[in-house]
PDB file of C-alpha atoms in Angstrom:
ATOM      1  CA  MET A   1       0.000   0.000   0.000  1.00  0.00           C
ATOM      2  CA  LEU A   2       2.828   2.389   0.905  1.00  0.00           C
ATOM      3  CA  VAL A   3       4.500   1.685  -2.443  1.00  0.00           C
ATOM      4  CA  VAL A   4       1.301   2.584  -4.352  1.00  0.00           C
ATOM      5  CA  VAL A   5       0.934   5.856  -2.429  1.00  0.00           C
ATOM      6  CA  THR A   6       4.601   6.724  -3.025  1.00  0.00           C
ATOM      7  CA  ILE A   7       4.303   6.031  -6.767  1.00  0.00           C
ATOM      8  CA  SER A   8       1.123   8.136  -6.951  1.00  0.00           C
ATOM      9  CA  LEU A   9       2.829  11.049  -5.176  1.00  0.00           C
ATOM     10  CA  MET A  10       5.862  10.814  -7.457  1.00  0.00           C
ATOM     11  CA  ALA A  11       3.628  10.805 -10.555  1.00  0.00           C
ATOM     12  CA  ALA A  12       1.710  13.843  -9.266  1.00  0.00           C
ATOM     13  CA  ALA A  13       4.983  15.657  -8.535  1.00  0.00           C
ATOM     14  CA  SER A  14       6.401  14.958 -11.988  1.00  0.00           C
ATOM     15  CA  GLN A  15       3.167  16.116 -13.599  1.00  0.00           C
ATOM     16  CA  THR A  16       3.271  19.281 -11.488  1.00  0.00           C
ATOM     17  CA  ASP A  17       6.851  19.959 -12.622  1.00  0.00           C
ATOM     18  CA  ALA A  18       5.610  19.992 -16.231  1.00  0.00           C
ATOM     19  CA  LEU A  19       3.626  23.138 -15.381  1.00  0.00           C
ATOM     20  CA  TYR A  20       6.835  25.148 -15.058  1.00  0.00           C
ATOM     21  CA  THR A  21       9.129  26.364 -17.826  1.00  0.00           C
ATOM     22  CA  ARG A  22      12.750  27.459 -17.664  1.00  0.00           C
ATOM     23  CA  ASN A  23      11.887  31.190 -17.641  1.00  0.00           C
ATOM     24  CA  MET A  24       9.524  30.925 -14.669  1.00  0.00           C
ATOM     25  CA  PRO A  25      10.255  30.925 -10.944  1.00  0.00           C
ATOM     26  CA  PRO A  26      11.030  27.351  -9.741  1.00  0.00           C
ATOM     27  CA  PRO A  27       8.191  25.298  -8.183  1.00  0.00           C
ATOM     28  CA  ASP A  28       9.507  25.731  -4.630  1.00  0.00           C
ATOM     29  CA  VAL A  29       9.794  29.548  -4.836  1.00  0.00           C
ATOM     30  CA  PRO A  30       6.853  31.551  -3.441  1.00  0.00           C
ATOM     31  CA  THR A  31       4.941  33.711  -5.895  1.00  0.00           C
ATOM     32  CA  PHE A  32       3.061  36.947  -5.371  1.00  0.00           C
ATOM     33  CA  GLU A  33       0.344  38.916  -7.039  1.00  0.00           C
ATOM     34  CA  VAL A  34       2.336  41.990  -8.042  1.00  0.00           C
ATOM     35  CA  THR A  35       0.788  45.374  -8.727  1.00  0.00           C
ATOM     36  CA  VAL A  36       2.920  48.124 -10.220  1.00  0.00           C
ATOM     37  CA  LYS A  37       1.262  51.524  -9.852  1.00  0.00           C
ATOM     38  CA  GLY A  38      -1.075  52.205 -12.752  1.00  0.00           C
ATOM     39  CA  GLU A  39      -0.850  48.683 -14.259  1.00  0.00           C
ATOM     40  CA  ALA A  40      -2.916  45.509 -14.097  1.00  0.00           C
ATOM     41  CA  PRO A  41      -1.764  42.967 -11.469  1.00  0.00           C
ATOM     42  CA  PHE A  42       0.197  39.878 -12.508  1.00  0.00           C
ATOM     43  CA  PHE A  43       1.892  36.944 -10.734  1.00  0.00           C
ATOM     44  CA  ALA A  44       5.646  36.719 -10.246  1.00  0.00           C
ATOM     45  CA  GLY A  45       8.528  35.453  -8.138  1.00  0.00           C
ATOM     46  CA  LEU A  46      11.123  37.809  -6.705  1.00  0.00           C
ATOM     47  CA  GLN A  47      14.910  37.869  -6.570  1.00  0.00           C
ATOM     48  CA  VAL A  48      16.810  39.967  -4.059  1.00  0.00           C
ATOM     49  CA  ASP A  49      20.596  40.402  -4.400  1.00  0.00           C
ATOM     50  CA  GLY A  50      20.636  37.738  -7.147  1.00  0.00           C
ATOM     51  CA  GLN A  51      18.919  35.094  -4.954  1.00  0.00           C
ATOM     52  CA  TRP A  52      15.352  33.840  -5.091  1.00  0.00           C
ATOM     53  CA  LEU A  53      13.158  35.051  -2.242  1.00  0.00           C
ATOM     54  CA  THR A  54      12.273  31.681  -0.664  1.00  0.00           C
ATOM     55  CA  ASP A  55      10.355  32.918   2.398  1.00  0.00           C
ATOM     56  CA  HIS A  56       7.238  34.931   1.639  1.00  0.00           C
ATOM     57  CA  SER A  57       7.106  36.368   5.155  1.00  0.00           C
ATOM     58  CA  ILE A  58      10.487  38.201   4.907  1.00  0.00           C
ATOM     59  CA  GLU A  59      10.142  41.986   4.861  1.00  0.00           C
ATOM     60  CA  ILE A  60      12.104  43.705   2.083  1.00  0.00           C
ATOM     61  CA  GLU A  61      13.393  47.239   2.652  1.00  0.00           C
ATOM     62  CA  PRO A  62      11.399  49.830   0.666  1.00  0.00           C
ATOM     63  CA  MET A  63      14.495  51.152  -1.173  1.00  0.00           C
ATOM     64  CA  ALA A  64      15.846  47.656  -2.007  1.00  0.00           C
ATOM     65  CA  MET A  65      15.926  46.694  -5.681  1.00  0.00           C
ATOM     66  CA  VAL A  66      14.045  43.516  -6.510  1.00  0.00           C
ATOM     67  CA  VAL A  67      14.026  41.553  -9.753  1.00  0.00           C
ATOM     68  CA  VAL A  68      10.511  40.607 -10.808  1.00  0.00           C
ATOM     69  CA  VAL A  69      10.246  37.300 -12.747  1.00  0.00           C
ATOM     70  CA  VAL A  70       6.784  36.871 -14.266  1.00  0.00           C
ATOM     71  CA  ASP A  71       5.176  33.521 -13.424  1.00  0.00           C
ATOM     72  CA  SER A  72       3.680  32.515 -16.763  1.00  0.00           C
ATOM     73  CA  PRO A  73       4.751  29.799 -19.228  1.00  0.00           C
ATOM     74  CA  PHE A  74       3.689  32.087 -22.096  1.00  0.00           C
ATOM     75  CA  TYR A  75       5.570  35.240 -21.048  1.00  0.00           C
ATOM     76  CA  ASP A  76       8.762  35.729 -23.050  1.00  0.00           C
ATOM     77  CA  ALA A  77       9.993  39.131 -21.879  1.00  0.00           C
ATOM     78  CA  ALA A  78      13.027  39.400 -19.605  1.00  0.00           C
ATOM     79  CA  PRO A  79      12.666  39.947 -15.838  1.00  0.00           C
ATOM     80  CA  PHE A  80      12.784  43.590 -14.728  1.00  0.00           C
ATOM     81  CA  SER A  81      14.166  45.431 -11.712  1.00  0.00           C
ATOM     82  CA  ILE A  82      12.179  47.824  -9.544  1.00  0.00           C
ATOM     83  CA  ARG A  83      12.327  49.299  -6.042  1.00  0.00           C
ATOM     84  CA  ARG A  84      10.264  47.405  -3.468  1.00  0.00           C
ATOM     85  CA  LYS A  85       8.294  50.535  -2.522  1.00  0.00           C
ATOM     86  CA  GLU A  86       6.966  50.873  -6.089  1.00  0.00           C
ATOM     87  CA  ILE A  87       5.100  47.544  -6.054  1.00  0.00           C
ATOM     88  CA  ALA A  88       2.333  46.031  -3.934  1.00  0.00           C
ATOM     89  CA  LEU A  89       2.700  42.336  -3.116  1.00  0.00           C
ATOM     90  CA  ARG A  90       0.119  39.742  -2.102  1.00  0.00           C
ATOM     91  CA  TYR A  91       1.297  36.180  -1.398  1.00  0.00           C
ATOM     92  CA  GLU A  92      -0.103  33.342  -3.535  1.00  0.00           C
ATOM     93  CA  ALA A  93      -0.419  29.896  -1.903  1.00  0.00           C
ATOM     94  CA  PRO A  94       1.279  27.003  -3.802  1.00  0.00           C
ATOM     95  CA  ALA A  95      -2.041  25.204  -4.410  1.00  0.00           C
ATOM     96  CA  LYS A  96      -3.545  28.360  -5.935  1.00  0.00           C
ATOM     97  CA  ARG A  97      -0.437  28.822  -8.062  1.00  0.00           C
ATOM     98  CA  ARG A  98      -0.682  25.257  -9.382  1.00  0.00           C
ATOM     99  CA  MET A  99      -4.390  25.690 -10.170  1.00  0.00           C
ATOM    100  CA  ARG A 100      -3.746  29.013 -11.933  1.00  0.00           C
ATOM    101  CA  LEU A 101      -0.988  27.491 -14.078  1.00  0.00           C
ATOM    102  CA  GLU A 102      -3.114  24.427 -14.962  1.00  0.00           C
ATOM    103  CA  ASN A 103      -5.950  26.712 -16.074  1.00  0.00           C
ATOM    104  CA  MET A 104      -3.486  28.847 -18.052  1.00  0.00           C
ATOM    105  CA  TRP A 105      -2.169  25.804 -19.947  1.00  0.00           C
ATOM    106  CA  LYS A 106      -5.696  24.499 -20.620  1.00  0.00           C
ATOM    107  CA  SER A 107      -6.992  27.883 -21.814  1.00  0.00           C
ATOM    108  CA  ASN A 108      -4.122  27.949 -24.327  1.00  0.00           C
ATOM    109  CA  GLY A 109      -5.165  24.547 -25.727  1.00  0.00           C
ATOM    110  CA  TYR A 110      -2.662  22.290 -23.938  1.00  0.00           C
ATOM    111  CA  THR A 111      -2.996  19.035 -22.053  1.00  0.00           C
ATOM    112  CA  PHE A 112      -0.396  16.916 -20.221  1.00  0.00           C
ATOM    113  CA  LEU A 113       0.761  13.513 -21.445  1.00  0.00           C
ATOM    114  CA  GLU A 114       3.123  11.081 -19.780  1.00  0.00           C
ATOM    115  CA  THR A 115       6.041  10.247 -22.055  1.00  0.00           C
ATOM    116  CA  ALA A 116       9.199   8.175 -21.602  1.00  0.00           C
ATOM    117  CA  SER A 117      11.030  11.306 -20.406  1.00  0.00           C
ATOM    118  CA  GLY A 118       8.248  12.457 -18.050  1.00  0.00           C
ATOM    119  CA  TRP A 119       5.132  14.600 -18.324  1.00  0.00           C
ATOM    120  CA  LYS A 120       4.952  16.977 -21.293  1.00  0.00           C
ATOM    121  CA  ALA A 121       2.594  19.794 -22.230  1.00  0.00           C
ATOM    122  CA  VAL A 122       1.134  18.973 -25.652  1.00  0.00           C
ATOM    123  CA  LYS A 123      -1.342  20.891 -27.803  1.00  0.00           C
ATOM    124  CA  GLU A 124      -4.709  19.106 -27.847  1.00  0.00           C
ATOM    125  CA  ALA A 125      -4.990  19.840 -31.591  1.00  0.00           C
ATOM    126  CA  ASP A 126      -1.683  17.991 -32.127  1.00  0.00           C
ATOM    127  CA  ILE A 127      -3.030  14.960 -30.221  1.00  0.00           C
ATOM    128  CA  LEU A 128      -6.133  14.871 -32.454  1.00  0.00           C
ATOM    129  CA  LEU A 129      -3.959  15.111 -35.578  1.00  0.00           C
ATOM    130  CA  ALA A 130      -1.696  12.309 -34.323  1.00  0.00           C
ATOM    131  CA  GLU A 131      -4.701  10.057 -33.591  1.00  0.00           C
ATOM    132  CA  ARG A 132      -6.125  10.775 -37.044  1.00  0.00           C
ATOM    133  CA  ALA A 133      -2.780   9.981 -38.694  1.00  0.00           C
ATOM    134  CA  LYS A 134      -2.583   6.734 -36.716  1.00  0.00           C
ATOM    135  CA  ARG A 135      -6.078   5.681 -37.871  1.00  0.00           C
ATOM    136  CA  MET A 136      -5.218   6.526 -41.482  1.00  0.00           C
ATOM    137  CA  THR A 137      -1.995   4.496 -41.265  1.00  0.00           C
ATOM    138  CA  GLU A 138      -3.838   1.502 -39.801  1.00  0.00           C
ATOM    139  CA  ALA A 139      -6.484   1.737 -42.540  1.00  0.00           C
ATOM    140  CA  ALA A 140      -3.809   1.915 -45.242  1.00  0.00           C
ATOM    141  CA  GLN A 141      -2.027  -1.143 -43.840  1.00  0.00           C
ATOM    142  CA  ALA A 142      -5.219  -3.239 -43.617  1.00  0.00           C
ATOM    143  CA  PRO A 143      -5.506  -6.040 -46.251  1.00  0.00           C
ATOM    144  CA  THR A 144      -7.207  -4.887 -49.465  1.00  0.00           C
ATOM    145  CA  ALA A 145      -9.844  -7.637 -49.310  1.00  0.00           C
ATOM    146  CA  ARG A 146     -10.963  -6.534 -45.872  1.00  0.00           C
ATOM    147  CA  ARG A 147     -11.289  -2.908 -46.919  1.00  0.00           C
ATOM    148  CA  PHE A 148     -13.677  -3.698 -49.812  1.00  0.00           C
ATOM    149  CA  GLU A 149     -15.575  -6.523 -48.170  1.00  0.00           C
ATOM    150  CA  ALA A 150     -19.298  -5.924 -47.588  1.00  0.00           C
ATOM    151  CA  PRO A 151     -20.358  -6.201 -43.967  1.00  0.00           C
ATOM    152  CA  GLN A 152     -22.005  -9.542 -43.194  1.00  0.00           C
ATOM    153  CA  LEU A 153     -25.383  -9.534 -41.482  1.00  0.00           C
ATOM    154  CA  SER A 154     -26.222 -12.273 -39.041  1.00  0.00           C
ATOM    155  CA  LEU A 155     -29.463 -14.264 -39.387  1.00  0.00           C
ATOM    156  CA  GLU A 156     -31.049 -12.446 -36.470  1.00  0.00           C
ATOM    157  CA  GLU A 157     -30.041  -9.016 -37.704  1.00  0.00           C
ATOM    158  CA  GLU A 158     -31.853  -7.648 -40.735  1.00  0.00           C
ATOM    159  CA  ALA A 159     -30.867  -4.791 -42.993  1.00  0.00           C
ATOM    160  CA  PRO A 160     -32.726  -1.559 -42.212  1.00  0.00           C
ATOM    161  CA  GLY A 161     -36.023  -1.353 -44.154  1.00  0.00           C
ATOM    162  CA  ALA A 162     -36.000  -5.089 -45.034  1.00  0.00           C
ATOM    163  CA  LEU A 163     -39.337  -6.879 -45.434  1.00  0.00           C
ATOM    164  CA  SER A 164     -40.303  -9.745 -43.198  1.00  0.00           C
ATOM    165  CA  PRO A 165     -40.346 -13.305 -44.680  1.00  0.00           C
ATOM    166  CA  GLY A 166     -44.171 -13.486 -44.516  1.00  0.00           C
ATOM    167  CA  ILE A 167     -44.611 -10.335 -46.604  1.00  0.00           C
ATOM    168  CA  LEU A 168     -42.023 -11.567 -49.101  1.00  0.00           C
ATOM    169  CA  LEU A 169     -43.939 -14.868 -49.498  1.00  0.00           C
ATOM    170  CA  LEU A 170     -47.210 -13.003 -50.152  1.00  0.00           C
ATOM    171  CA  LEU A 171     -45.523 -10.805 -52.758  1.00  0.00           C
ATOM    172  CA  GLN A 172     -44.094 -13.859 -54.529  1.00  0.00           C
ATOM    173  CA  LEU A 173     -47.488 -15.605 -54.566  1.00  0.00           C
ATOM    174  CA  GLY A 174     -49.118 -12.418 -55.895  1.00  0.00           C
ATOM    175  CA  ILE A 175     -46.585 -12.179 -58.714  1.00  0.00           C
ATOM    176  CA  ILE A 176     -47.061 -15.865 -59.658  1.00  0.00           C
ATOM    177  CA  LEU A 177     -50.871 -15.550 -59.579  1.00  0.00           C
ATOM    178  CA  SER A 178     -50.735 -12.398 -61.707  1.00  0.00           C
ATOM    179  CA  GLY A 179     -48.542 -14.223 -64.231  1.00  0.00           C
ATOM    180  CA  VAL A 180     -50.971 -17.174 -64.395  1.00  0.00           C
ATOM    181  CA  LEU A 181     -53.990 -14.889 -64.917  1.00  0.00           C
ATOM    182  CA  ILE A 182     -52.232 -12.885 -67.639  1.00  0.00           C
ATOM    183  CA  GLY A 183     -51.153 -16.112 -69.367  1.00  0.00           C
ATOM    184  CA  ALA A 184     -54.703 -17.539 -69.188  1.00  0.00           C
ATOM    185  CA  ALA A 185     -56.186 -14.351 -70.638  1.00  0.00           C
ATOM    186  CA  ALA A 186     -53.653 -14.332 -73.476  1.00  0.00           C
ATOM    187  CA  LEU A 187     -54.336 -18.008 -74.253  1.00  0.00           C
ATOM    188  CA  LYS A 188     -58.087 -17.393 -74.315  1.00  0.00           C
ATOM    189  CA  ILE A 189     -57.703 -14.557 -76.793  1.00  0.00           C
ATOM    190  CA  ILE A 190     -55.478 -16.647 -79.051  1.00  0.00           C
ATOM    191  CA  LEU A 191     -57.814 -19.686 -79.027  1.00  0.00           C
ATOM    192  CA  ARG A 192     -60.863 -17.540 -79.600  1.00  0.00           C
ATOM    193  CA  LYS A 193     -59.422 -16.137 -82.850  1.00  0.00           C
ATOM    194  CA  ASP A 194     -58.626 -19.619 -84.173  1.00  0.00           C
ATOM    195  CA  THR A 195     -62.044 -21.109 -83.387  1.00  0.00           C
ATOM    196  CA  GLU A 196     -64.162 -18.177 -84.524  1.00  0.00           C
ATOM    197  CA  TRP A 197     -67.264 -19.458 -86.587  1.00  0.00           C
ATOM    198  CA  LYS A 198     -67.388 -18.513 -90.216  1.00  0.00           C
ATOM    199  CA  PRO A 199     -70.615 -19.034 -92.221  1.00  0.00           C
ATOM    200  CA  LEU A 200     -70.464 -21.312 -95.287  1.00  0.00           C
ATOM    201  CA  GLU A 201     -70.880 -19.782 -98.688  1.00  0.00           C
TER     202      GLU A 201
END
């Protein structure tokens, strides 16, 4: 039981690590909701004196320069420096950070797949294309006879719109009876012409 729990925790941890990219703050660094005066808030990790701020409760001097590293897998701009007094900080709990990043990946069309080298973020559209290509390859490799073979219906299963055996029997009898009547009528007409009475002269 302990082994199963350990494996589950390791899998969850490796999947969580896939949320983070090289340009983001590491998973174990606290993040903050940062507000620079006059701008919309965003989430980031902080560096002070070239080191990551690892304790969110530490007070930073107002005049100290901090490096702000935006916490987003889709943000490409370089970190920027600013004085502590020019930004407002609000701590973000690790669980909320993880949930925010998961939602960010999903809203950009990504999902996570386990590969031989660990969990990877993959575009959902790419997964659909790969599945389609796989189906097409399997269809192309199927034997030619199987591809053009008509589906076989079992005795119990009838084709849609098929008539029941009783109705088919009645139709066949009707066709035979109609043929007999038409033949009898034609024969009567032919015999009547041959046996027509002609007066003697």
